[in-house]
Coordinates of C-alpha atoms and ligand atoms in Angstrom, one line a residue:
X15 CA 8.6 55.7 -29.9
X16 CA 9.7 59.0 -31.5
X17 CA 11.7 58.3 -34.7
X18 CA 14.8 60.5 -35.0
X19 CA 17.2 60.7 -38.0
X20 CA 20.6 62.3 -37.2
X21 CA 22.1 63.6 -40.4
X22 CA 25.5 64.9 -41.1
X23 CA 28.2 64.8 -43.8
X24 CA 31.5 66.6 -43.0
X25 CA 34.2 66.3 -40.3
X26 CA 33.1 69.2 -38.1
X27 CA 29.4 68.1 -38.2
X28 CA 30.4 64.6 -37.3
X29 CA 32.5 65.8 -34.3
X30 CA 29.7 68.0 -33.1
X31 CA 26.9 65.4 -33.7
X32 CA 28.8 62.3 -32.2
X33 CA 27.9 63.2 -28.6
X34 CA 24.3 63.7 -29.6
X35 CA 24.2 60.2 -31.2
X36 CA 25.5 58.8 -27.9
X37 CA 23.0 60.8 -25.8
X38 CA 20.1 59.6 -27.9
X39 CA 21.4 56.0 -27.7
X40 CA 21.2 56.3 -23.9
X41 CA 17.5 57.1 -24.3
X42 CA 16.5 54.3 -26.5
X43 CA 13.3 53.6 -24.5
X44 CA 11.9 56.9 -25.9
X45 CA 13.7 57.3 -29.3
X46 CA 14.3 55.1 -32.2
X47 CA 17.5 56.5 -33.7
X48 CA 19.1 56.1 -37.1
X49 CA 22.2 57.9 -38.3
X50 CA 22.5 59.0 -41.9
X51 CA 25.7 60.3 -43.4
X52 CA 25.8 62.0 -46.8
X53 CA 29.6 61.5 -46.8
X54 CA 30.0 65.0 -48.3
X55 CA 33.5 64.2 -46.8
X56 CA 34.9 60.7 -46.9
X57 CA 38.3 60.1 -45.3
X58 CA 37.9 63.1 -42.9
X59 CA 34.4 61.9 -41.9
X60 CA 35.5 58.3 -41.5
X61 CA 38.3 59.4 -39.1
X62 CA 35.6 60.8 -36.8
X63 CA 33.2 57.9 -37.1
X64 CA 36.0 55.5 -36.2
X65 CA 37.1 57.5 -33.1
X66 CA 33.5 57.8 -31.8
X67 CA 32.7 54.2 -32.8
X68 CA 29.6 55.2 -34.9
X69 CA 28.4 53.0 -37.7
X70 CA 25.8 54.9 -39.8
X71 CA 22.6 53.2 -40.7
X72 CA 22.6 55.0 -44.1
X73 CA 25.7 56.1 -46.0
X74 CA 25.0 58.0 -49.2
X75 CA 28.7 58.0 -50.1
X76 CA 28.3 61.1 -52.1
X77 CA 31.8 62.7 -52.0
X78 CA 33.4 63.3 -55.4
X79 CA 36.9 64.7 -55.8
X80 CA 36.7 68.5 -56.5
X81 CA 33.0 68.5 -56.1
X82 CA 30.9 71.6 -56.7
X83 CA 28.0 73.1 -54.8
X84 CA 25.4 72.6 -57.6
X85 CA 26.0 68.8 -57.9
X86 CA 26.5 68.2 -54.2
X87 CA 23.2 70.0 -53.3
X88 CA 21.2 68.1 -55.9
X89 CA 22.8 64.8 -55.0
X90 CA 22.0 65.2 -51.3
X91 CA 18.4 66.1 -51.8
X92 CA 17.9 63.2 -54.2
X93 CA 19.9 60.8 -52.1
X94 CA 17.9 61.5 -49.0
X95 CA 14.5 60.8 -50.6
X96 CA 14.6 57.0 -50.2
X97 CA 16.0 57.3 -46.7
X98 CA 13.3 59.6 -45.6
X99 CA 10.6 57.5 -47.3
X100 CA 11.8 54.3 -45.7
X101 CA 12.5 55.4 -42.1
X102 CA 9.8 58.1 -42.0
X103 CA 11.4 60.0 -39.1
X104 CA 9.3 62.3 -36.9
X105 CA 12.4 64.5 -36.3
X106 CA 15.5 65.1 -38.3
X107 CA 18.5 66.6 -36.5
X108 CA 20.9 68.6 -38.7
X109 CA 23.9 70.6 -37.7
X110 CA 25.4 74.0 -38.5
X111 CA 25.9 75.4 -42.0
X112 CA 27.3 73.0 -44.6
X113 CA 25.7 71.9 -47.9
X114 CA 24.6 68.7 -46.1
X115 CA 22.8 70.9 -43.5
X116 CA 21.0 73.1 -46.0
X117 CA 20.0 70.4 -48.5
X118 CA 19.3 68.0 -45.7
X119 CA 16.9 70.4 -44.0
X120 CA 15.1 71.1 -47.2
X121 CA 14.7 67.4 -48.0
X122 CA 13.5 66.7 -44.4
X123 CA 11.0 69.5 -44.8
X124 CA 9.7 68.0 -48.0
X125 CA 9.2 64.7 -46.2
X126 CA 7.0 66.3 -43.5
X127 CA 9.5 65.6 -40.6
X128 CA 10.2 68.2 -38.0
X129 CA 13.6 69.8 -38.5
X130 CA 15.8 70.3 -35.5
X131 CA 18.7 72.6 -36.0
X132 CA 21.7 72.1 -33.8
X133 CA 24.1 75.1 -33.6
X134 CA 21.3 77.4 -34.7
X135 CA 21.4 81.2 -34.9
X136 CA 25.0 81.9 -35.8
X137 CA 25.2 84.9 -38.1
X138 CA 27.6 87.3 -39.8
X139 CA 24.8 88.9 -41.8
X140 CA 27.2 89.0 -44.7
X141 CA 26.1 86.5 -47.4
X142 CA 29.5 86.2 -48.9
X143 CA 31.4 85.5 -45.6
X144 CA 31.6 82.7 -44.8
X145 CA 30.5 81.5 -48.3
X146 CA 28.2 79.6 -48.7
X147 CA 27.7 78.9 -44.9
X148 CA 26.0 82.1 -43.9
X149 CA 23.2 81.5 -46.4
X150 CA 23.1 77.7 -45.6
X151 CA 22.4 78.4 -42.0
X152 CA 19.8 81.1 -42.7
X153 CA 17.9 78.7 -45.0
X154 CA 18.2 75.9 -42.5
X155 CA 16.9 78.3 -39.8
X156 CA 13.9 79.2 -42.0
X157 CA 12.8 75.6 -42.4
X158 CA 13.6 74.4 -38.9
X159 CA 10.9 73.7 -36.3
X160 CA 13.3 73.7 -33.3
X161 CA 16.5 75.7 -32.9
X162 CA 19.2 74.6 -30.5
X163 CA 21.3 77.8 -30.1
X164 CA 24.7 77.6 -28.5
X165 CA 24.7 81.0 -26.9
X166 CA 22.4 83.9 -25.9
X167 CA 23.8 85.8 -28.8
X168 CA 22.7 83.2 -31.3
X169 CA 19.3 83.0 -29.6
X170 CA 18.9 86.8 -30.0
X171 CA 19.9 86.5 -33.7
X172 CA 17.0 84.1 -34.2
X173 CA 14.5 86.3 -32.2
X174 CA 15.4 89.3 -34.4
X175 CA 14.4 87.1 -37.4
X176 CA 11.0 86.6 -35.7
X177 CA 11.6 82.9 -34.7
X178 CA 9.3 82.1 -31.8
X179 CA 11.0 82.0 -28.4
X180 CA 9.3 78.7 -27.5
X181 CA 11.0 77.0 -30.4
X182 CA 14.6 78.1 -29.3
X183 CA 16.7 76.5 -26.5
X184 CA 20.1 77.8 -25.5
X185 CA 22.2 74.6 -25.0
X186 CA 25.9 75.5 -25.3
X187 CA 27.7 74.1 -28.2
X188 CA 28.0 70.3 -28.6
X189 CA 31.6 70.8 -29.6
X190 CA 32.4 71.2 -25.9
X191 CA 30.6 68.0 -25.1
X192 CA 32.8 66.3 -27.8
X193 CA 36.0 67.9 -26.5
X194 CA 35.4 67.0 -22.8
X195 CA 34.4 63.5 -23.7
X196 CA 37.6 63.1 -25.8
X197 CA 40.4 64.9 -23.9
X198 CA 41.0 61.9 -21.4
X199 CA 41.1 59.3 -24.2
X200 CA 43.8 61.4 -26.0
X201 CA 46.1 61.3 -23.0
X202 CA 45.3 57.7 -22.0
X203 CA 46.0 56.2 -25.4
X204 CA 48.2 58.4 -27.7
X205 CA 48.5 57.2 -31.3
X206 CA 51.8 56.2 -32.9
X207 CA 51.6 59.3 -35.0
X208 CA 51.4 61.5 -31.8
X209 CA 54.3 59.6 -30.2
X210 CA 56.4 60.3 -33.3
X211 CA 55.3 63.9 -33.5
X212 CA 56.2 64.4 -29.9
X213 CA 59.7 63.2 -30.5
X214 CA 60.2 65.3 -33.6
X215 CA 58.9 68.5 -32.0
X216 CA 61.0 68.1 -28.8
X217 CA 60.8 71.4 -26.9
X218 CA 60.2 73.5 -30.0
X219 CA 57.7 76.4 -29.9
X220 CA 54.8 75.3 -32.1
X221 CA 52.3 77.2 -34.2
X222 CA 49.4 75.1 -35.4
X223 CA 47.7 76.1 -38.7
X224 CA 44.5 75.0 -40.4
X225 CA 42.6 76.5 -43.3
X226 CA 39.9 75.6 -45.8
X227 CA 37.3 78.4 -46.3
X228 CA 36.0 78.8 -49.8
X229 CA 36.1 82.6 -49.8
X230 CA 39.9 82.3 -49.1
X231 CA 40.5 80.0 -52.1
X232 CA 42.8 81.5 -54.8
X233 CA 44.5 84.8 -53.8
X234 CA 43.5 84.5 -50.1
X235 CA 45.4 81.2 -49.8
X236 CA 48.4 82.6 -51.6
X237 CA 48.6 85.4 -49.1
X238 CA 48.2 83.0 -46.2
X239 CA 51.0 80.8 -47.4
X240 CA 53.3 83.7 -48.1
X241 CA 52.6 84.9 -44.5
X242 CA 53.4 81.5 -43.0
X243 CA 56.6 81.4 -45.0
X244 CA 57.6 84.8 -43.8
X245 CA 56.9 83.8 -40.1
X246 CA 58.9 80.6 -40.5
X247 CA 61.8 82.4 -42.0
X248 CA 61.9 85.0 -39.2
X249 CA 61.5 82.4 -36.4
X250 CA 63.8 79.5 -37.5
X251 CA 63.5 77.8 -34.1
X252 CA 59.7 77.8 -34.2
X253 CA 57.9 74.8 -35.9
X254 CA 54.7 75.5 -37.9
X255 CA 52.6 72.3 -38.0
X256 CA 49.9 72.4 -40.7
X257 CA 47.5 69.5 -41.2
X258 CA 46.4 70.3 -44.7
X259 CA 42.7 70.0 -45.6
X260 CA 42.1 67.5 -48.5
X261 CA 40.3 70.0 -50.7
X262 CA 42.5 70.2 -53.9
X263 CA 42.0 74.0 -53.9
X264 CA 43.8 74.0 -50.6
X265 CA 46.3 71.3 -51.2
X266 CA 47.7 72.9 -54.4
X267 CA 48.8 76.3 -53.2
X268 CA 49.9 75.0 -49.7
X269 CA 52.1 72.3 -51.2
X270 CA 53.5 74.5 -53.9
X271 CA 54.5 77.4 -51.6
X272 CA 55.3 75.7 -48.4
X273 CA 56.6 72.2 -49.2
X274 CA 60.3 73.2 -49.0
X275 CA 60.3 75.4 -46.0
X276 CA 62.3 73.4 -43.4
X277 CA 60.5 74.5 -40.3
X278 CA 57.0 74.1 -41.7
X279 CA 55.6 70.5 -41.4
X280 CA 52.8 69.8 -43.8
X281 CA 50.9 66.7 -42.6
X282 CA 47.6 64.9 -43.5
X283 CA 44.4 65.9 -41.6
X284 CA 44.7 64.5 -38.1
X285 CA 42.2 62.2 -36.4
X286 CA 40.2 64.3 -33.9
X287 CA 42.0 63.0 -30.8
X288 CA 45.4 63.7 -32.3
X289 CA 44.3 67.2 -33.3
X290 CA 43.3 67.9 -29.7
X291 CA 46.7 66.8 -28.6
X292 CA 48.3 69.1 -31.1
X293 CA 46.1 72.1 -30.1
X294 CA 47.2 71.6 -26.5
X295 CA 50.9 71.3 -27.6
X296 CA 50.8 74.6 -29.6
X297 CA 51.6 78.0 -28.4
X298 CA 49.2 79.7 -30.8
X299 CA 46.8 78.7 -33.5
X300 CA 46.3 80.3 -36.9
X301 CA 43.1 79.2 -38.6
X302 CA 40.0 80.0 -40.5
X303 CA 38.0 77.1 -38.9
X304 CA 34.8 77.7 -37.1
X305 CA 35.1 74.7 -34.7
X306 CA 38.7 75.5 -33.8
X307 CA 37.6 79.0 -32.7
X308 CA 35.2 77.3 -30.3
X309 CA 37.6 74.8 -28.9
X310 CA 40.5 77.2 -28.4
X311 CA 39.0 79.2 -25.5
X312 CA 38.4 76.0 -23.5
X313 CA 42.1 75.1 -24.0
X314 CA 43.3 78.6 -23.3
X315 CA 45.0 78.9 -26.7
X316 CA 45.2 82.3 -28.5
X317 CA 43.8 82.2 -32.0
X318 CA 44.4 84.4 -35.0
X319 CA 41.4 83.9 -37.3
X320 CA 42.1 84.3 -41.0
X321 CA 38.7 85.8 -41.8
X322 CA 37.2 89.2 -42.1
X323 CA 34.0 88.3 -40.2
X324 CA 33.1 85.9 -37.5
X325 CA 29.7 84.5 -36.4
X326 CA 31.4 83.5 -33.1
X327 CA 31.9 86.9 -31.4
X328 CA 31.9 85.4 -27.9
X329 CA 35.6 84.3 -28.2
X330 CA 36.6 87.7 -29.6
X331 CA 34.8 89.3 -26.6
X332 CA 36.6 86.9 -24.3
X333 CA 39.9 88.0 -25.7
X334 CA 41.0 84.6 -27.0
X335 CA 40.4 85.3 -30.7
X336 CA 41.5 88.1 -33.0
X337 CA 40.5 88.5 -36.7
X338 CA 43.4 89.0 -39.1
X339 CA 41.7 88.3 -42.4
X340 CA 44.0 87.1 -45.2
X341 CA 46.2 90.2 -45.1
X342 CA 49.8 88.9 -45.3
X343 CA 51.3 91.8 -43.3
X344 CA 48.6 91.6 -40.6
X345 CA 49.0 87.8 -40.2
X346 CA 52.8 88.2 -39.9
X347 CA 52.8 91.2 -37.6
X348 CA 50.1 89.8 -35.2
X349 CA 51.8 86.4 -35.0
X350 CA 55.3 87.8 -34.3
X351 CA 53.8 90.3 -31.7
X352 CA 52.0 87.5 -29.9
X353 CA 55.1 85.3 -29.8
X354 CA 57.2 88.1 -28.3
X355 CA 54.8 90.2 -26.2
X356 CA 54.4 88.2 -23.0
X357 CA 51.7 90.4 -21.5
X358 CA 49.6 90.2 -24.6
X359 CA 50.2 86.5 -24.9
X360 CA 49.2 85.9 -21.3
X361 CA 46.1 88.0 -21.6
X362 CA 44.9 85.9 -24.6
X363 CA 45.8 82.6 -23.0
X364 CA 43.3 82.7 -20.1
X365 CA 40.8 79.8 -20.1
X366 CA 37.2 80.7 -21.0
X367 CA 34.2 78.6 -21.7
X368 CA 31.8 80.9 -23.7
X369 CA 30.5 77.9 -25.7
X370 CA 29.1 75.8 -22.9
X371 CA 29.7 73.3 -20.1
X372 CA 29.6 70.0 -22.1
X373 CA 25.9 69.3 -21.4
X374 CA 24.4 70.6 -24.6
X375 CA 23.4 67.1 -25.9
X376 CA 21.6 66.3 -22.6
X377 CA 19.6 69.6 -22.9
X378 CA 18.6 68.8 -26.6
X379 CA 17.5 65.2 -25.8
X380 CA 15.5 66.4 -22.7
X381 CA 13.8 69.0 -24.8
X382 CA 12.7 66.6 -27.5
X383 CA 11.6 64.1 -24.9
X384 CA 9.1 66.6 -23.5
X385 CA 7.4 67.3 -26.9
X386 CA 4.0 65.7 -27.5
X387 CA 4.8 64.5 -30.9
Ligands
LIG414 C1 33.1 71.7 -46.3 C2 31.9 72.7 -45.9 C3 32.4 73.7 -44.9 C4 33.0 73.1 -43.7 C5 34.2 72.2 -44.2 C6 34.8 71.5 -43.0 C7 30.2 73.2 -47.6 C8 29.9 74.0 -48.8 N1 31.5 73.4 -47.1 O1 34.0 72.4 -47.0 O2 31.2 74.5 -44.5 O3 33.5 74.1 -42.9 O4 33.6 71.2 -45.1 O5 36.0 70.9 -43.3 O6 29.4 72.5 -47.1 N2 38.0 66.1 -49.7 C9 38.5 64.8 -49.7 N3 38.3 64.0 -48.6 C10 37.6 64.4 -47.5 C11 37.0 65.7 -47.6 C12 37.2 66.5 -48.7 O7 39.2 64.4 -50.6 O8 37.4 63.6 -46.6 C13 38.2 66.9 -50.9 C14 37.4 66.4 -52.1 O9 38.1 66.7 -53.3 C15 36.1 67.3 -52.1 C16 36.7 68.6 -51.6 O10 37.7 68.2 -50.6 O11 35.4 67.4 -53.3 C17 35.8 69.6 -51.1 O12 34.9 69.1 -50.1 P1 33.6 70.0 -49.7 O13 32.9 69.3 -48.6 O14 32.8 70.3 -50.9 O15 34.2 71.4 -49.2 P2 35.1 71.7 -48.0 O16 36.0 72.7 -48.4 O17 35.6 70.5 -47.3
LIG415 N1 40.1 68.9 -36.7 C1 40.5 67.5 -36.8 N2 41.7 67.3 -37.5 C2 42.4 68.2 -38.2 C3 41.9 69.6 -38.1 C4 40.7 69.8 -37.4 O1 39.9 66.7 -36.2 O2 43.4 67.9 -38.8 C5 38.8 69.2 -36.0 C6 38.9 70.3 -35.0 O3 39.2 69.9 -33.7 C7 37.4 70.9 -35.1 C8 37.0 70.5 -36.5 O4 37.9 69.5 -36.9 O5 36.6 70.2 -34.1 C9 37.0 71.7 -37.4 O6 36.8 71.3 -38.7 P1 37.0 72.2 -39.9 O7 38.0 73.3 -39.6 O8 37.3 71.4 -41.1 O9 35.6 72.9 -40.2 P2 34.8 74.1 -39.6 O10 34.8 74.0 -38.1 O11 35.5 75.4 -40.1 O12 33.4 74.0 -40.2

């Protein structure tokens, strides 16, 4: 039996690793699987674990309110030591570019396990954007033995860093596996929250907003909030729905600036299935999220990305995503233009699937099955 530890800690990693856990579980004659969560996130992680019905074998329960990168990195490496020493995995699967990913891959390397990087090879080549994710994924790529790249572009990024071709597999992004496996459940069994929201929104035009990136904390968030206020004031019949990330550095400016704007609804982070419903219900999405940029093309939703760079150029090339940074005027102008210019809106709303066909996890498990050890 090959022993595999699946390791994650935040909401987006959990969403993107959940279908991989399920796929490994279907192959329990070949693999002994254990799931370890660092719980770098707590409530936002638990929402995903509940929805996908995953009970971790190890829960490091590390999240601290207002945590910092130094403490979190140290806590993850030290917290994983006993887990790795007890289970002695042959392989550890990590995902993406968070602190859990980076510190988890280093701890796994120390233990002698082979490191498998899911969503490998994304690059902006700018170490400050996104911060600290660009460096997290480069470090993880450096210590990984196997690289599961979502697209040819990400594979080529790895090849240009001299990663051997044999260790890379283009799989598509597991976020599409998660999305396709969840869409039906959303419609079959809507939560009470969604039933309420449906009533409140009526036939209103809806703009969905999310945001959390560290490089936008401070002035960036103030400009974002001012832009949203300006949009809301110039479109009184449009409702902006904003599930606010729990990071205090996000909560504070968002609540201070937007709480009293009548057509902006600030709500708690939504469970994944509810968020999918809301993406589908929205006309456009304004976000700095990585995962949302990947989901939106499959749902045919135009996205304004509040970042200066993106490691996901495929959706920009497909015409679904435009970068607006945190420039207040640009966010306002592009949003208002998209809401009024039908041709532009229609061109950006075409369905595309640049990130895969929902079979990424099957490819990953088949690849690991074929390895000798
Ligand atoms: C983290 C990741 C980021 C990822 C994002 C997804 C790092 C450095 N950052 O950023 O790459 O895109 O998650 O959302 O790995 N909090 C809660 N409850 C939760 C989650 C967060 O209260 O369930 C609050 C806590 O006060 C916590 C703070 O948010 O200390 C920051 O969490 P942290 O994971 O350090 O940063 P994120 O901004 O969430
Ligand atoms: N998401 C969610 N509830 C929300 C907001 C987002 O379930 O209230 C999902 C979204 O569908 C996507 C993921 O969370 O799959 C994105 O997470 P986030 O933006 O926090 O992180 P990033 O993708 O930027 O790392």
